[in-house]
Amino acid sequence: MTDSQHISVYREFCENRLVEILDGKGTRSLYFGGQYLQSRMALHAPHLLLLPYTHYMMFSLLLARKIERVLLIGLGAGSLVRFLHHHFPTCVIDAVDNSERIIKLAKGYFQLPTSHAIRVHCLDGNRFFEVAEPEIEYDMILLDAFDETGMATHIYAEPFIRSCATFLASGGLLISNLWSGGTRPAQDFDAELAPILPGGLLLPVPERGNVISIRSHHQPDWRRICRGKEQLLQLEKHYHIDFPQMVKVAMRHNLSIGQRLARLFSL
């Protein structure tokens, strides 16, 4: 991936895959397999989310009733951990990744915060649920377990999703980064979630291969999503995320024309 606009700061074969870290134009990026961008960080503001799919995962902020405890399956370079810890510093975050080397890179190269509120676990996701305290309930569970071959098959599977639902708070959200370009369509996987978590939204990320699934024990509250324009603009300014545009995408892909018109006229 190196070229005249990028400086290589790390490169090695790690666990049978090429892992590279490149700097360029004020950013630091993590690549797998020589071409697959996994994460990107702004060196001047590490808490900012730079990749579009992470913005759409944080669409869930419109629906979250509270954000006191979060579970992230798939740490990568830690973009979502940095973002959540910056905006919700007292939130307890459990970040799970089965690669000790990737965890070390996140800490050593991507400014993963050090805090009593952040607990990093070098475990397989299924093993984490086996050893987790059964009384724990998460307000958000974020699935972002990818490598250069696509979605981690043992994570994006019905048994694992049932474990997620067990540890999800009553008003909690399961947010999954799906890849529509894979051999398994995102919509098919999301349909398998419906019997487990009946309330849901699908958010295709414009001009990207990602589709974000947001699932819950309850149907989504569209009054929280379709807020007034000024409220959405304030959220956009605060989080540096284009909430007005994401609301349009959510309505277009999850509501009928009649439902959309009813929502627009109710604002």
Coordinates of C-alpha atoms in Angstrom, one line a residue:
M1 CA 0.0 0.0 0.0
T2 CA 3.0 2.4 0.2
D3 CA 3.2 5.2 -2.3
S4 CA 4.6 8.7 -2.4
Q5 CA 1.8 10.1 -0.2
H6 CA 2.1 7.5 2.5
I7 CA 4.8 6.7 5.0
S8 CA 5.0 3.1 6.4
V9 CA 5.3 3.1 10.2
Y10 CA 4.7 -0.7 10.7
R11 CA 4.6 -3.7 8.4
E12 CA 4.8 -7.4 9.2
F13 CA 3.1 -10.7 8.7
C14 CA 1.0 -11.2 11.8
E15 CA -1.0 -14.4 12.4
N16 CA -0.7 -15.4 8.7
R17 CA -1.8 -12.0 7.3
L18 CA 0.0 -8.9 6.2
V19 CA -0.7 -6.0 8.6
E20 CA 0.4 -2.5 7.7
I21 CA 0.2 0.9 9.4
L22 CA 0.6 3.9 7.1
D23 CA 0.7 7.7 7.8
G24 CA -0.5 10.3 5.3
K25 CA -2.1 13.7 5.2
G26 CA -2.6 13.9 9.0
T27 CA -4.0 10.4 9.3
R28 CA -2.9 7.0 10.4
S29 CA -4.4 3.9 8.8
L30 CA -4.5 0.2 9.5
Y31 CA -4.6 -2.2 6.5
F32 CA -5.0 -5.9 6.4
G33 CA -3.9 -8.1 3.5
G34 CA -2.1 -5.3 1.6
Q35 CA -5.3 -3.6 0.5
Y36 CA -8.2 -3.8 3.0
L37 CA -8.5 -0.6 5.0
Q38 CA -9.6 -1.6 8.5
S39 CA -9.3 1.7 10.5
R40 CA -8.2 5.3 10.1
M41 CA -7.4 7.9 12.8
A42 CA -6.9 11.6 12.6
L43 CA -3.6 12.3 14.3
H44 CA -4.7 15.7 15.5
A45 CA -8.0 14.5 16.9
P46 CA -7.9 10.7 17.6
H47 CA -11.5 10.6 18.8
L48 CA -13.0 11.6 15.5
L49 CA -14.6 8.9 13.4
L50 CA -13.2 9.0 9.8
L51 CA -14.7 6.0 8.1
P52 CA -18.3 6.3 6.9
Y53 CA -19.4 2.9 8.3
T54 CA -18.5 4.0 11.8
H55 CA -20.7 7.1 11.5
Y56 CA -23.6 4.8 10.6
M57 CA -22.9 2.5 13.6
M58 CA -23.2 5.7 15.8
F59 CA -26.6 6.4 14.3
S60 CA -27.6 4.3 17.2
L61 CA -27.0 7.3 19.5
L62 CA -30.4 8.6 18.3
L63 CA -32.0 5.5 19.7
A64 CA -30.0 4.7 22.8
R65 CA -31.9 5.3 26.1
K66 CA -28.6 5.4 28.0
I67 CA -25.0 4.7 27.4
E68 CA -23.4 3.5 30.6
R69 CA -22.0 0.1 29.5
V70 CA -20.9 -0.9 26.0
L71 CA -19.5 -4.1 24.6
L72 CA -17.4 -4.0 21.4
I73 CA -16.6 -7.3 19.6
G74 CA -13.6 -6.6 17.3
L75 CA -11.3 -3.9 18.6
G76 CA -9.2 -3.3 15.4
A77 CA -7.4 0.0 15.9
G78 CA -9.9 1.2 18.5
S79 CA -11.8 3.9 16.6
L80 CA -15.1 3.3 18.3
V81 CA -13.5 3.0 21.7
R82 CA -11.8 6.3 21.3
F83 CA -15.0 8.0 20.2
L84 CA -17.2 6.6 22.9
H85 CA -14.7 7.2 25.7
H86 CA -14.2 10.8 24.5
H87 CA -17.9 11.6 24.5
F88 CA -19.0 9.3 27.4
P89 CA -15.9 9.1 29.7
T90 CA -17.7 7.4 32.5
C91 CA -19.2 4.7 30.3
V92 CA -17.7 1.2 31.0
I93 CA -16.4 -0.3 27.7
D94 CA -15.5 -3.9 27.3
A95 CA -13.5 -4.3 24.1
V96 CA -12.9 -7.9 22.9
D97 CA -10.4 -9.1 20.2
N98 CA -8.9 -12.5 19.8
S99 CA -5.5 -11.1 18.5
E100 CA -3.0 -10.1 21.1
R101 CA -0.9 -8.4 18.4
I102 CA -3.8 -6.2 17.1
I103 CA -4.4 -5.2 20.7
K104 CA -0.8 -4.2 21.1
L105 CA -0.9 -2.2 17.8
A106 CA -4.0 -0.3 19.0
K107 CA -2.3 0.6 22.2
G108 CA 1.1 1.4 20.7
Y109 CA 0.2 3.1 17.4
F110 CA -3.4 4.3 17.7
Q111 CA -3.6 6.0 21.1
L112 CA -6.1 3.5 22.6
P113 CA -7.1 5.3 25.8
T114 CA -5.9 4.1 29.2
S115 CA -8.7 4.3 31.7
H116 CA -10.3 2.3 34.4
A117 CA -13.5 2.5 32.4
I118 CA -11.9 0.6 29.4
R119 CA -11.4 -3.1 29.7
V120 CA -9.6 -4.9 26.8
H121 CA -10.0 -8.7 26.7
C122 CA -7.9 -10.9 24.4
L123 CA -10.5 -13.5 23.9
D124 CA -12.7 -15.0 21.2
G125 CA -16.2 -13.5 21.4
N126 CA -17.9 -16.7 22.3
R127 CA -15.3 -17.3 25.1
F128 CA -16.0 -13.8 26.4
F129 CA -19.6 -14.6 27.0
E130 CA -18.7 -17.9 28.7
V131 CA -16.6 -16.1 31.3
A132 CA -18.6 -12.8 31.6
E133 CA -20.6 -12.1 34.8
P134 CA -24.2 -13.3 34.0
E135 CA -25.8 -10.2 35.6
I136 CA -24.1 -7.7 33.3
E137 CA -26.4 -5.9 30.9
Y138 CA -25.1 -3.8 28.0
D139 CA -26.8 -0.7 26.6
M140 CA -24.9 -1.3 23.3
I141 CA -23.2 -4.3 21.8
L142 CA -21.2 -3.4 18.7
L143 CA -20.2 -6.2 16.3
D144 CA -17.3 -5.2 14.0
A145 CA -15.3 -8.4 13.7
F146 CA -13.6 -8.4 10.3
D147 CA -10.4 -9.4 8.6
E148 CA -9.3 -9.5 5.0
T149 CA -11.6 -12.4 4.2
G150 CA -14.7 -10.7 5.5
M151 CA -17.0 -11.1 8.4
A152 CA -15.9 -13.5 11.2
T153 CA -18.3 -16.4 10.6
H154 CA -18.4 -17.6 14.2
I155 CA -19.4 -14.1 15.4
Y156 CA -22.0 -13.4 12.7
A157 CA -23.9 -16.5 13.5
E158 CA -27.2 -17.3 15.3
P159 CA -25.7 -18.9 18.5
F160 CA -23.5 -15.8 19.1
I161 CA -26.4 -13.4 18.4
R162 CA -28.5 -15.3 21.0
S163 CA -25.7 -14.7 23.5
C164 CA -25.7 -11.1 22.6
A165 CA -29.4 -10.8 23.2
T166 CA -29.0 -12.5 26.6
F167 CA -26.6 -9.8 27.7
L168 CA -28.5 -6.9 26.1
A169 CA -30.4 -4.5 28.4
S170 CA -34.1 -4.2 27.9
G171 CA -33.7 -1.0 26.0
G172 CA -30.3 -2.0 24.6
L173 CA -29.1 -2.1 21.0
L174 CA -27.2 -4.6 19.0
I175 CA -25.3 -2.8 16.2
S176 CA -23.7 -4.9 13.5
N177 CA -21.4 -3.9 10.7
L178 CA -22.3 -6.1 7.8
W179 CA -20.6 -6.4 4.4
S180 CA -23.1 -6.5 1.6
G181 CA -20.3 -7.5 -0.9
G182 CA -19.7 -10.8 0.8
T183 CA -21.1 -14.2 -0.3
R184 CA -23.8 -13.8 2.3
P185 CA -26.2 -10.9 1.7
A186 CA -26.5 -8.5 4.7
Q187 CA -30.3 -8.6 4.4
D188 CA -30.3 -12.4 4.8
F189 CA -28.2 -12.3 8.0
D190 CA -30.4 -9.4 9.4
A191 CA -33.5 -11.5 8.7
E192 CA -32.1 -14.3 10.9
L193 CA -31.9 -11.8 13.8
A194 CA -35.6 -10.9 13.7
P195 CA -36.9 -13.8 15.8
I196 CA -34.2 -13.1 18.4
L197 CA -34.4 -9.3 18.4
P198 CA -37.6 -8.2 16.6
G199 CA -37.0 -4.5 16.5
G200 CA -34.7 -3.4 13.7
L201 CA -33.3 -1.0 11.1
L202 CA -31.0 -1.6 8.2
L203 CA -28.8 1.3 7.1
P204 CA -26.9 0.8 3.8
V205 CA -23.8 3.1 3.9
P206 CA -23.9 5.3 0.7
E207 CA -21.2 4.4 -1.8
R208 CA -19.8 1.7 0.4
G209 CA -20.2 -2.0 0.7
N210 CA -21.2 -1.9 4.4
V211 CA -24.7 -2.3 5.7
I212 CA -25.4 -1.4 9.4
S213 CA -28.0 -3.5 11.3
I214 CA -29.5 -2.1 14.5
R215 CA -31.5 -4.6 16.4
S216 CA -33.3 -4.4 19.8
H217 CA -35.9 -6.2 21.9
H218 CA -38.3 -3.3 21.0
Q219 CA -39.4 -1.6 17.7
P220 CA -37.4 1.6 16.9
D221 CA -38.9 4.8 18.2
W222 CA -39.2 7.0 15.1
R223 CA -40.0 10.0 17.2
R224 CA -36.4 9.8 18.5
I225 CA -35.0 9.4 15.0
C226 CA -37.0 12.1 13.2
R227 CA -36.1 14.9 15.5
G228 CA -36.3 18.6 14.5
K229 CA -33.7 19.9 12.1
E230 CA -32.1 22.1 14.7
Q231 CA -31.6 19.2 17.1
L232 CA -30.0 17.0 14.4
L233 CA -27.7 19.9 13.4
Q234 CA -26.7 20.3 17.0
L235 CA -25.8 16.6 17.3
E236 CA -23.9 16.9 14.0
K237 CA -21.8 19.7 15.4
H238 CA -21.2 17.9 18.6
Y239 CA -20.2 14.5 17.3
H240 CA -19.0 15.5 13.8
I241 CA -21.4 13.1 12.3
D242 CA -24.0 13.9 9.6
F243 CA -27.1 12.9 11.4
P244 CA -29.5 14.7 9.1
Q245 CA -28.3 12.7 6.1
M246 CA -28.4 9.5 8.0
V247 CA -32.0 10.1 9.1
K248 CA -32.9 10.4 5.4
V249 CA -31.1 7.1 4.6
A250 CA -32.9 5.4 7.5
M251 CA -36.3 6.7 6.4
R252 CA -35.7 5.8 2.7
H253 CA -34.7 2.2 3.5
N254 CA -37.1 1.4 6.4
L255 CA -40.3 3.3 5.9
S256 CA -42.9 3.3 3.1
I257 CA -43.6 6.5 1.1
G258 CA -46.7 7.1 3.2
Q259 CA -44.9 6.6 6.5
R260 CA -42.1 9.0 5.3
L261 CA -44.6 11.7 4.4
A262 CA -46.4 11.2 7.8
R263 CA -43.1 11.7 9.6
L264 CA -42.1 14.7 7.5
F265 CA -45.5 16.5 8.2
S266 CA -45.3 15.7 11.9
L267 CA -42.0 17.6 12.3

